[in-house]
Amino acid sequence: MLQLLLHFRWKWIGVMDYSAITEIFLQNMLLMFSRSGICFDFIKKLTAINSFEQVDNMMAELTEISHAVMESRANAVVLHGEIHTIIYLRNAFQLLAFEGQQWSEKGKVWIMTAEMDFASLPIQRGSDLDFLHGALSLAIHSEDILGFQTFLQMRTPAKEKGDGFLKDFWEQAFNCVFPSSEADEKTEEVCTGEEKLETLPRCVFEMRMTGHIYSLYNAVYAVAHALHAMHSSISKHRTEIHGGEWRLWNLQAWQLLPFLRRVAFNNNAGETVSFDKNGELVGGFDVINWITFPNKSFLRVRIGRADPHAPPDKAFTISEDTLVWPSRFNQALPLSLCNDNCHPGYRRAKKEGEPFCCYDCLPCTEGKISKQKDMDDCDQCPEDHYTNDEQDLCLPKVITFLSYEELLGTILAIFALSLSCITVFVLGTFMRYHNTPIVKANNCSLSYTLLISLLLSFLCVFLFIGRPAELTCLIQQPAFSIIFSVAISCMLAKTITVILAFMAKEPGSTRRKWVGKRLSISLVLSCSHLQAGICAIWLGTSPPFPDFDMQSLTREIVAECNQGSVFMFYLVLGYMGLLSIISFSVAFLARKLPDSFNEAKFITFSMLLFCSVWLSFVPTYLSTKGKYMVAVEIFSILASSAGLLAFIFFPKCYIILLRPELNKRDQLVKRTY
């Protein structure tokens, strides 16, 4: 019975019991079934009756229980009892039908034990057994024995005159009476003794060998084999042959038991008959499907078997294709669960205060899946996989990085290339007009150094686009930081040169010796060398390397450059920020110098833009993920470099190319005063 419930995954069942061994049955069943994950919606024990007067009480009890059964969520109900239990239950459902409640609307799958085989009761003739349609029962295993039907056909009262039982059965089965001198008048049909058993409905008599008959058949042969074994082994008990029979003197029944335990033989059906260590017949059970018809007849169809001799994977077999379910289920497999199954993508969570078969269904958490129904826990997907929308399958993540093939990478590359060309154009303009006053007045060497560093900063963007490799990861951050340090150092040197030049105009000023290329070159080299030293330490201790970030994005693996040491990365940025703040502060203090030295104003605006961009960079960089982190850094490089290029060099290019009349020494001197 347990194998049957587990086969159909019926975990929420009801039990109705009416037998002499109710307590023993329930104790064994409760423990065994609970261990296998089966819970009980209800357990109803019917009160035994000891007199005819108690029948009414029992029917009232049965009717009450039947109401409870019909309202239960359990679609599978185990019915354990004796043969007459079915009769009482049938009457209870007839009362329900009389009350207007249709059993077919709330039909259950009855699961009956082997003790409830009532096929040979003539009292069932004409009884309504619709409530058993689609029921399952366990019957003692049987096989057809050759010649059994012929044997039955030969049994008639006329041929078996000394068999009183056969005469009584004949009258009940065929609903007739044999002629008797005691009968005053013939009010019933007279039995001829020649009626055919095969004409009887199967609900009255079955021509096939049932489980009980098969058991009797095997029992007789088992005793015969045991007697033969005992007779052969105890030769001293043998006597002479008298009348062709062996006679055993002083034989007791208990003396046969050891021989009976060791019996093992093949019957005429080809099956082995033997007993286990507990003295029980090792025969298994048949699974029977009950099918009723409107004419109040029914069939019992064998649909499966529990075979203890078969391999484990075939010990319990059922042919579901031929199985007939109660009409209510429209031939779909009935579910008998406390609640609906948890579908793939969900897991079970126990309900407080409910049996363990009752549970809630909770969706799997991010990154976990469940492929089967009613999973207790979800399985974690591998790092390089993600869950689908239904969370029942792990899909491989796609490797992603900022590439030239996608729109964002193409746009950033075009901007970097365009700004590089503009920088080359500005550098070419300054070199062509290097003898003009405005170029000379703005320190040619610093301007050239700044333009070259800006050009390199635009070009270093291409180190960030494309799939990270060992070389590009190693040099991209150090190259960017050193180039920017040179550019900011040039801005700082320009500002300090402007201030010293103005202060050196005073008569007798000792600051004249500081005005010149030596100061500028020294300042640029010292600031950039300090940044280069930090980068060297970084590369020597914990250099950047290509890596895969599998955690940041749900469905993508980000191919990135791992910075190696996050501290060194932010130290490099911090140093650039310090240079920027110093340069901005100095330029801000020099913003009110005379017009010929008004480059300080442009430096102030350019450094303000520079600081704003990189102050915004840090929170934006930390809040983005994947390839967009790289895009944010590239944008910051382009925006800050473009700001320096625009504020410092575009006004001068405007004068050089469009207002050449202002690019004269007398104009600069005039504007100074």
XYZ file of C-alpha atoms in Angstrom:
673
model
C 0.000 0.000 0.000
C 2.869 2.365 0.795
C 4.476 1.626 -2.576
C 1.159 2.369 -4.263
C 0.827 5.762 -2.541
C 4.420 6.727 -3.306
C 4.060 5.636 -6.934
C 1.242 8.122 -7.502
C 2.858 10.715 -5.168
C -0.175 10.811 -2.871
C 1.203 12.459 0.257
C -2.029 13.707 1.873
C -4.476 10.884 2.552
C -7.438 9.916 4.689
C -7.956 6.643 6.552
C -11.172 4.798 7.388
C -10.734 1.702 9.510
C -13.177 -0.932 10.612
C -11.531 -4.149 11.705
C -10.701 -6.211 14.732
C -7.065 -5.091 14.596
C -7.680 -1.350 14.216
C -5.096 -0.177 16.756
C -2.326 -2.460 15.474
C -3.000 -1.466 11.878
C -3.028 2.245 12.652
C 0.129 2.127 14.782
C 2.093 0.309 12.106
C 0.717 2.433 9.287
C 1.201 5.789 11.023
C 4.851 5.114 11.723
C 5.695 3.578 8.344
C 3.809 6.138 6.268
C 5.142 9.145 8.196
C 8.711 7.976 7.658
C 8.009 7.990 3.918
C 6.639 11.546 3.913
C 2.913 10.776 3.955
C 0.521 12.722 6.198
C -3.054 12.104 7.272
C -5.857 14.572 6.764
C -8.182 12.427 8.863
C -8.260 9.026 10.553
C -11.740 7.692 11.181
C -12.276 4.534 13.217
C -15.672 2.917 12.887
C -17.234 1.503 16.010
C -17.767 -2.248 15.915
C -21.307 -3.536 16.353
C -22.158 -6.462 18.569
C -25.888 -6.630 18.045
C -28.489 -5.849 15.436
C -29.765 -2.917 17.503
C -26.434 -1.121 17.034
C -26.736 -1.088 13.230
C -28.648 2.222 13.267
C -25.949 3.864 15.390
C -23.269 2.599 13.068
C -25.096 3.880 9.992
C -25.417 7.312 11.609
C -21.702 7.237 12.369
C -20.921 6.150 8.818
C -23.036 8.940 7.371
C -21.234 11.521 9.526
C -17.863 10.141 8.487
C -18.918 10.096 4.840
C -19.714 13.816 5.050
C -16.212 14.438 6.441
C -14.648 12.347 3.691
C -16.432 14.246 0.956
C -15.352 17.619 2.340
C -11.721 16.566 2.799
C -8.922 17.839 0.538
C -7.469 14.329 0.426
C -8.428 12.575 -2.809
C -6.932 9.223 -1.763
C -8.639 7.395 1.104
C -7.341 4.137 2.582
C -10.169 1.789 3.539
C -9.202 -1.001 5.913
C -11.704 -3.493 7.209
C -13.684 -6.661 6.606
C -15.990 -7.687 3.791
C -19.127 -6.227 5.414
C -17.465 -2.786 5.684
C -18.195 -2.250 2.003
C -21.865 -3.062 2.577
C -22.144 -0.477 5.365
C -20.252 2.109 3.341
C -22.444 1.545 0.311
C -25.546 2.133 2.423
C -24.037 5.326 3.836
C -23.472 6.747 0.368
C -26.964 5.742 -0.659
C -28.242 7.865 2.235
C -26.084 10.765 1.027
C -27.547 10.385 -2.442
C -31.017 10.408 -0.893
C -30.087 13.728 0.754
C -29.253 15.114 -2.683
C -25.437 14.961 -2.473
C -23.851 13.457 -5.553
C -20.833 11.318 -4.768
C -19.532 11.629 -8.336
C -19.003 15.362 -7.827
C -16.584 14.782 -4.927
C -15.418 11.278 -5.662
C -12.363 9.862 -3.960
C -9.910 7.165 -4.923
C -10.548 4.340 -2.464
C -7.550 2.162 -1.667
C -8.680 -1.116 -0.180
C -6.699 -3.822 1.526
C -6.609 -7.451 0.461
C -9.029 -8.479 3.230
C -11.920 -6.646 1.564
C -12.423 -8.919 -1.443
C -16.187 -9.338 -1.592
C -16.616 -10.522 -5.166
C -18.280 -13.805 -4.225
C -21.127 -12.397 -2.126
C -24.485 -12.971 -3.790
C -25.843 -10.162 -1.637
C -24.048 -7.736 -3.966
C -26.358 -8.639 -6.855
C -28.154 -5.483 -7.922
C -26.241 -3.254 -5.492
C -25.156 0.211 -6.550
C -21.374 0.330 -6.305
C -20.778 3.557 -8.248
C -18.748 4.992 -5.369
C -16.137 2.285 -6.045
C -15.621 3.297 -9.677
C -11.908 3.861 -10.163
C -11.008 2.394 -6.779
C -7.782 0.477 -6.245
C -7.391 -2.601 -4.124
C -4.670 -5.023 -3.201
C -5.398 -8.672 -3.795
C -3.352 -11.730 -2.974
C -1.411 -12.535 -6.116
C -2.946 -15.202 -8.320
C -2.186 -16.884 -11.614
C -4.442 -18.899 -13.895
C -4.128 -22.641 -13.357
C -4.641 -24.798 -16.412
C -7.931 -26.705 -16.199
C -9.431 -24.635 -13.375
C -12.396 -23.327 -15.395
C -13.120 -26.828 -16.682
C -13.082 -28.032 -13.080
C -15.644 -25.377 -12.116
C -17.870 -26.180 -15.068
C -18.010 -29.816 -13.955
C -19.160 -28.925 -10.434
C -22.934 -29.201 -10.262
C -25.280 -30.277 -7.445
C -26.370 -33.168 -9.594
C -22.829 -34.544 -9.673
C -21.945 -33.598 -6.090
C -24.930 -34.918 -4.196
C -23.084 -35.163 -0.903
C -21.908 -31.526 -0.955
C -24.493 -29.532 1.005
C -22.524 -26.311 0.714
C -22.698 -26.448 -3.091
C -26.491 -26.825 -2.957
C -26.893 -23.772 -0.676
C -24.533 -21.698 -2.803
C -26.400 -22.740 -5.950
C -29.728 -21.513 -4.590
C -28.268 -18.137 -3.530
C -26.234 -17.632 -6.679
C -28.979 -18.493 -9.170
C -31.816 -17.147 -6.984
C -33.749 -20.407 -7.120
C -34.707 -23.338 -4.877
C -34.395 -27.057 -5.268
C -37.632 -29.077 -5.089
C -38.400 -29.996 -1.479
C -41.187 -31.888 0.172
C -41.280 -29.141 2.814
C -42.308 -26.478 0.311
C -46.046 -25.870 0.282
C -46.050 -24.027 -3.004
C -43.530 -23.050 -5.551
C -43.218 -19.317 -5.171
C -39.654 -19.198 -6.505
C -37.880 -20.457 -9.561
C -36.881 -24.085 -9.292
C -33.199 -25.024 -9.545
C -32.453 -27.730 -12.086
C -28.860 -28.242 -11.012
C -27.748 -27.824 -14.589
C -27.376 -24.033 -14.505
C -24.072 -22.716 -15.819
C -21.730 -20.926 -13.429
C -20.233 -18.936 -16.301
C -23.603 -17.197 -16.788
C -23.449 -15.578 -13.344
C -22.428 -11.890 -13.086
C -18.859 -11.376 -11.968
C -20.095 -9.546 -8.899
C -21.656 -12.848 -7.790
C -19.149 -15.413 -8.969
C -15.881 -15.274 -10.900
C -14.758 -18.092 -13.095
C -11.142 -17.056 -12.903
C -8.858 -18.073 -10.060
C -9.042 -15.334 -7.448
C -6.402 -14.606 -4.835
C -8.201 -16.574 -2.126
C -8.635 -19.627 -4.341
C -5.019 -19.397 -5.465
C -3.911 -19.262 -1.834
C -5.988 -22.330 -0.991
C -4.584 -24.142 -3.987
C -0.998 -23.382 -2.924
C -1.769 -24.205 0.714
C -3.013 -27.697 -0.135
C 0.044 -28.399 -2.253
C 2.362 -26.945 0.414
C 0.930 -29.296 3.020
C 1.206 -32.182 0.571
C 4.877 -31.400 -0.113
C 5.547 -31.035 3.611
C 3.894 -34.395 4.310
C 5.909 -35.960 1.540
C 9.151 -34.483 2.919
C 8.354 -35.630 6.444
C 7.290 -39.041 5.182
C 10.525 -39.438 3.289
C 12.775 -38.331 6.152
C 11.200 -40.295 8.995
C 11.305 -43.787 7.632
C 10.894 -45.407 11.059
C 7.339 -44.075 11.196
C 6.419 -45.852 8.038
C 4.276 -48.946 8.286
C 3.311 -51.484 5.781
C 1.233 -50.535 2.855
C -2.412 -51.240 3.519
C -4.858 -50.676 0.717
C -2.319 -48.658 -1.317
C -1.961 -45.895 1.331
C 0.808 -44.959 3.727
C -0.355 -44.564 7.297
C 1.555 -42.608 9.901
C 1.141 -43.569 13.532
C 1.263 -41.052 16.400
C 1.594 -38.017 14.021
C 0.936 -34.578 15.568
C 0.234 -31.393 13.587
C 3.123 -29.437 15.144
C 5.537 -32.086 13.864
C 4.704 -31.000 10.305
C 5.652 -27.362 10.908
C 9.473 -27.652 10.453
C 8.932 -29.386 7.113
C 6.336 -26.829 6.059
C 8.753 -23.950 6.726
C 11.290 -25.513 4.354
C 8.828 -26.188 1.547
C 9.774 -24.774 -1.857
C 8.175 -25.987 -5.083
C 6.858 -24.765 -8.433
C 3.093 -24.970 -8.855
C 1.278 -25.686 -12.116
C 1.328 -21.981 -12.988
C 5.137 -22.063 -12.943
C 5.496 -19.922 -9.817
C 7.714 -20.760 -6.863
C 5.894 -21.269 -3.573
C 7.970 -20.811 -0.407
C 7.826 -19.210 3.036
C 10.077 -16.516 4.499
C 11.769 -16.563 7.912
C 8.524 -15.385 9.524
C 6.580 -18.258 8.013
C 4.737 -15.958 5.599
C 4.090 -16.876 1.995
C 6.384 -14.965 -0.360
C 3.836 -14.310 -3.069
C 3.295 -10.582 -3.404
C 0.098 -8.775 -4.294
C -1.841 -7.755 -7.368
C -3.078 -4.192 -7.815
C -6.731 -4.252 -8.894
C -8.678 -1.445 -10.558
C -12.442 -1.442 -9.985
C -14.637 -0.414 -12.915
C -18.406 -0.104 -12.433
C -21.114 0.124 -15.079
C -24.612 1.658 -15.160
C -26.207 -1.809 -15.160
C -24.762 -2.294 -11.624
C -22.142 -4.739 -12.797
C -18.427 -4.229 -12.355
C -15.049 -5.500 -13.419
C -11.863 -5.974 -11.470
C -8.896 -5.402 -13.765
C -5.386 -6.330 -12.711
C -3.192 -3.323 -13.532
C -0.029 -4.035 -11.557
C 1.850 -6.185 -9.111
C 4.123 -6.038 -6.099
C 6.583 -8.861 -6.727
C 9.092 -9.614 -3.934
C 11.080 -11.899 -6.240
C 11.658 -9.232 -8.909
C 14.684 -6.883 -9.078
C 14.292 -3.684 -7.022
C 13.466 -1.532 -10.059
C 10.678 -3.936 -11.059
C 9.432 -4.933 -7.612
C 6.389 -2.675 -8.015
C 4.892 -2.164 -11.481
C 1.680 -0.513 -12.632
C 0.265 -0.149 -16.138
C -1.164 3.364 -15.950
C -2.386 3.283 -19.562
C -5.183 0.856 -18.688
C -6.086 2.450 -15.359
C -9.563 3.964 -14.960
C -10.002 6.831 -12.467
C -13.202 8.107 -10.844
C -15.316 10.121 -13.292
C -14.658 13.379 -11.443
C -11.002 13.451 -12.549
C -11.657 13.030 -16.311
C -8.971 10.358 -16.565
C -6.290 12.743 -15.254
C -4.060 11.488 -12.461
C -5.719 12.550 -9.191
C -3.627 14.661 -6.859
C -3.822 14.015 -3.152
C -1.740 16.727 -1.538
C -2.237 19.144 1.312
C -1.566 21.938 -1.173
C -0.549 22.206 -4.798
C 2.889 21.122 -5.879
C 5.686 23.638 -5.742
C 6.623 24.024 -9.385
C 10.216 24.220 -10.642
C 11.645 27.560 -9.638
C 10.122 27.334 -6.159
C 11.012 25.599 -2.923
C 8.950 24.257 -0.061
C 8.692 26.165 3.220
C 6.997 24.544 6.207
C 3.778 26.046 7.489
C 3.805 26.706 11.181
C 1.359 24.549 13.110
C 0.601 22.309 10.105
C 1.742 18.729 9.312
C 4.995 18.483 7.417
C 3.084 17.665 4.202
C 1.583 21.170 4.243
C 3.911 23.876 3.053
C 4.176 27.203 1.285
C 5.899 27.605 -2.061
C 8.561 30.313 -2.057
C 10.469 31.399 -5.178
C 14.149 30.534 -5.300
C 16.457 33.367 -4.340
C 18.640 35.089 -6.908
C 21.211 32.752 -8.412
C 19.426 29.559 -7.335
C 17.172 27.180 -9.243
C 14.976 24.140 -8.670
C 14.472 21.765 -11.592
C 11.905 19.474 -10.008
C 8.622 19.833 -8.196
C 8.498 20.066 -4.413
C 12.179 20.733 -3.839
C 13.106 21.363 -0.204
C 15.886 23.709 -1.240
C 17.104 25.424 -4.374
C 20.438 24.609 -5.994
C 23.063 27.284 -6.500
C 24.063 27.955 -10.097
C 27.815 27.897 -10.899
C 29.564 31.260 -10.867
C 29.700 31.412 -14.655
C 25.957 30.728 -15.016
C 22.788 32.654 -14.229
C 19.171 31.640 -13.717
C 16.492 32.039 -16.344
C 13.310 33.988 -15.605
C 11.524 30.852 -14.401
C 14.501 29.965 -12.157
C 14.468 26.335 -13.244
C 17.562 26.357 -15.451
C 21.142 27.662 -15.240
C 22.255 29.458 -18.406
C 25.880 30.321 -19.254
C 26.796 33.965 -18.755
C 28.058 36.012 -21.692
C 31.555 37.495 -21.462
C 31.294 41.248 -21.963
C 33.713 44.179 -22.209
C 33.814 47.620 -23.808
C 34.557 46.843 -27.455
C 34.857 48.801 -30.655
C 31.953 46.833 -32.166
C 29.324 48.273 -29.835
C 27.937 51.786 -30.126
C 29.323 53.119 -26.838
C 32.848 51.946 -27.596
C 32.657 53.339 -31.138
C 31.461 56.775 -29.944
C 34.196 57.040 -27.302
C 36.848 55.970 -29.806
C 35.632 58.565 -32.345
C 35.711 61.300 -29.700
C 39.225 60.285 -28.608
C 40.446 60.245 -32.205
C 38.780 63.586 -32.998
C 40.246 65.288 -29.943
C 43.654 63.803 -30.787
C 43.441 65.332 -34.268
C 42.408 68.690 -32.815
C 45.348 68.545 -30.403
C 47.738 67.777 -33.271
C 46.271 70.721 -35.167
C 46.767 73.061 -32.184
C 50.316 71.784 -31.693
C 51.031 72.321 -35.374
C 49.623 75.855 -35.174
C 51.796 76.712 -32.191
C 54.890 75.283 -33.860
C 54.183 77.217 -37.059
C 53.653 80.479 -35.219
C 56.244 79.886 -32.536
C 57.922 83.257 -33.228
C 54.764 85.262 -32.650
C 54.444 87.261 -29.437
C 51.450 85.376 -28.031
C 53.208 82.008 -28.318
C 56.415 83.364 -26.810
C 54.534 85.080 -23.994
C 52.974 81.760 -22.910
C 56.157 79.734 -22.482
C 56.635 77.643 -25.612
C 58.258 74.655 -23.910
C 55.460 74.300 -21.366
C 52.811 74.730 -24.050
C 54.410 72.034 -26.221
C 54.767 69.703 -23.233
C 51.161 70.280 -22.232
C 49.879 69.685 -25.773
C 51.881 66.482 -26.123
C 50.639 65.212 -22.751
C 47.054 66.055 -23.769
C 47.567 64.202 -27.054
C 48.877 61.156 -25.183
C 45.982 61.313 -22.722
C 43.519 61.191 -25.621
C 45.415 58.298 -27.171
C 45.652 56.331 -23.912
C 41.876 55.955 -24.107
C 42.477 53.191 -26.653
C 44.190 51.160 -23.908
C 40.808 50.944 -22.134
C 38.730 49.828 -25.138
C 38.808 46.178 -26.217
C 39.243 42.889 -24.372
C 41.657 43.308 -21.469
C 45.045 41.715 -22.013
C 48.011 41.363 -19.706
C 49.997 44.198 -21.305
C 47.131 46.692 -21.581
C 46.067 46.029 -17.983
C 49.648 46.540 -16.831
C 50.175 49.945 -18.476
C 46.748 51.606 -18.828
C 46.417 53.073 -15.316
C 50.115 53.989 -14.843
C 50.258 55.582 -18.321
C 47.088 57.576 -17.750
C 48.165 58.756 -14.278
C 51.713 59.767 -15.305
C 50.492 61.595 -18.444
C 47.892 63.495 -16.444
C 50.440 64.318 -13.762
C 52.650 65.868 -16.475
C 49.683 67.878 -17.805
C 48.688 69.173 -14.362
C 52.340 69.899 -13.543
C 52.521 71.984 -16.692
C 49.426 73.915 -15.604
C 50.959 74.473 -12.176
C 54.275 75.547 -13.726
C 52.493 77.974 -16.061
C 50.641 79.593 -13.169
C 53.720 79.921 -10.973
C 55.687 81.338 -13.933
C 52.981 83.976 -14.479
C 53.066 84.995 -10.810
C 56.871 85.156 -10.682
C 57.006 87.092 -13.946
C 54.644 89.727 -12.566
C 56.524 89.967 -9.282
C 59.886 90.164 -11.089
C 58.801 93.404 -12.856
C 59.379 95.364 -9.662
C 62.735 97.222 -9.688
C 65.491 95.425 -7.808
C 63.428 92.227 -7.408
C 65.475 89.167 -6.545
C 62.829 86.906 -8.112
C 64.095 87.556 -11.639
C 66.504 84.643 -11.338
C 63.526 82.263 -10.806
C 61.837 83.287 -14.011
C 62.915 80.966 -16.812
C 62.829 77.437 -18.150
C 64.744 75.877 -15.263
C 61.950 76.425 -12.781
C 59.302 75.124 -15.156
C 61.252 72.037 -16.130
C 62.180 71.290 -12.515
C 58.584 71.609 -11.373
C 57.214 69.374 -14.153
C 59.901 66.743 -13.672
C 59.613 66.599 -9.888
C 55.813 66.328 -9.861
C 55.663 63.733 -12.642
C 58.565 61.723 -11.217
C 56.803 61.442 -7.879
C 53.749 60.005 -9.640
C 56.008 57.669 -11.627
C 57.541 56.472 -8.356
C 54.108 55.658 -6.927
C 53.256 53.727 -10.107
C 56.552 51.826 -9.928
C 55.768 50.726 -6.379
C 52.297 49.719 -7.529
C 53.610 47.630 -10.422
C 56.279 46.079 -8.224
C 54.011 45.024 -5.370
C 50.524 44.313 -6.729
C 50.270 45.055 -10.452
C 46.966 45.095 -12.350
C 46.054 41.926 -14.250
C 43.226 40.631 -16.513
C 40.374 39.167 -14.524
C 36.723 38.115 -14.769
C 34.079 39.697 -12.571
C 31.290 37.119 -12.226
C 29.431 38.738 -9.337
C 28.600 42.301 -10.344
C 26.172 41.508 -13.168
C 23.526 38.797 -13.133
C 23.759 37.582 -16.713
C 27.202 38.717 -17.797
C 30.821 37.978 -16.981
C 32.779 41.216 -17.109
C 36.258 40.881 -18.581
C 38.135 43.611 -16.752
C 41.483 44.733 -15.483
C 41.755 43.954 -11.815
C 43.616 46.864 -10.219
C 45.603 44.509 -8.018
C 45.805 46.982 -5.165
C 42.758 49.213 -4.756
C 44.724 51.342 -2.285
C 47.427 52.121 -4.861
C 44.778 52.919 -7.479
C 43.122 55.508 -5.256
C 46.546 56.781 -4.108
C 47.383 57.570 -7.729
C 44.041 59.347 -8.157
C 44.545 61.150 -4.867
C 47.920 62.449 -5.954
C 46.429 63.793 -9.186
C 43.660 65.390 -7.154
C 46.212 67.061 -4.879
C 48.096 68.493 -7.860
C 44.811 69.719 -9.347
C 43.740 71.469 -6.139
C 47.147 73.146 -5.759
C 47.101 74.271 -9.388
C 43.531 75.563 -9.067
C 44.343 77.454 -5.862
C 47.430 79.110 -7.323
C 45.575 80.030 -10.529
C 42.688 81.438 -8.522
C 45.032 83.703 -6.565
C 46.609 84.945 -9.823
C 43.351 85.589 -11.665
C 43.535 89.445 -11.172
C 46.934 89.941 -12.777
C 47.150 92.383 -15.734
C 45.643 91.304 -19.082
C 48.913 90.365 -20.725
C 49.171 87.644 -18.155
C 45.465 86.693 -18.219
C 46.313 83.019 -18.872
C 45.804 82.568 -15.106
C 42.077 83.130 -15.603
C 41.890 80.410 -18.220
C 43.941 78.099 -16.011
C 41.486 78.780 -13.166
C 38.488 77.802 -15.288
C 40.223 74.785 -16.804
C 41.313 73.465 -13.393
C 37.830 74.103 -11.988
C 36.418 71.941 -14.764
C 39.154 69.366 -14.230
C 38.473 69.080 -10.494
C 34.700 68.949 -11.043
C 35.057 66.083 -13.516
C 37.276 63.978 -11.277
C 35.320 64.715 -8.117
C 32.239 63.421 -9.937
C 34.222 60.481 -11.256
C 34.716 58.739 -7.892
C 31.036 58.284 -6.850
C 29.975 57.582 -10.436
C 32.736 55.005 -10.876
C 31.791 53.248 -7.647
C 28.081 53.157 -8.514
C 28.463 51.649 -11.994
C 29.257 48.053 -12.923
C 30.858 46.151 -15.741
C 31.996 47.829 -18.902
C 30.269 51.058 -17.875
C 32.934 51.572 -15.200
C 35.497 51.692 -17.990
C 33.251 54.044 -19.994
C 33.010 56.412 -16.989
C 36.806 56.542 -16.666
C 37.228 57.133 -20.408
C 34.642 59.918 -20.313
C 36.438 61.550 -17.379
C 39.756 61.418 -19.244
C 38.238 62.911 -22.404
C 36.199 65.581 -20.600
C 39.026 66.826 -18.352
C 41.608 66.777 -21.156
C 39.236 68.501 -23.558
C 38.581 71.159 -20.913
C 42.297 71.915 -20.583
C 42.687 72.001 -24.351
C 39.718 74.324 -24.829
C 40.342 76.817 -22.027
C 44.113 77.094 -22.473
C 44.663 76.876 -26.220
C 41.452 77.757 -28.086
C 41.606 81.511 -27.174
C 45.199 81.665 -28.406
C 44.367 79.822 -31.619
C 41.514 82.273 -32.138
C 43.951 85.224 -31.960
C 46.614 83.469 -34.033
C 44.306 82.369 -36.839
C 41.367 84.808 -36.807
C 42.684 87.983 -35.122
C 46.338 88.200 -36.173
C 46.297 91.991 -35.628
C 46.195 91.313 -31.888
C 49.215 88.976 -32.081
C 51.730 91.866 -31.880
C 54.078 92.992 -29.175
C 52.761 96.548 -28.997
C 49.242 95.204 -28.494
C 50.401 93.032 -25.577
C 52.344 95.927 -24.006
C 49.425 98.287 -24.523
C 47.012 95.878 -22.848
C 49.430 95.479 -19.943
C 49.215 99.105 -19.074
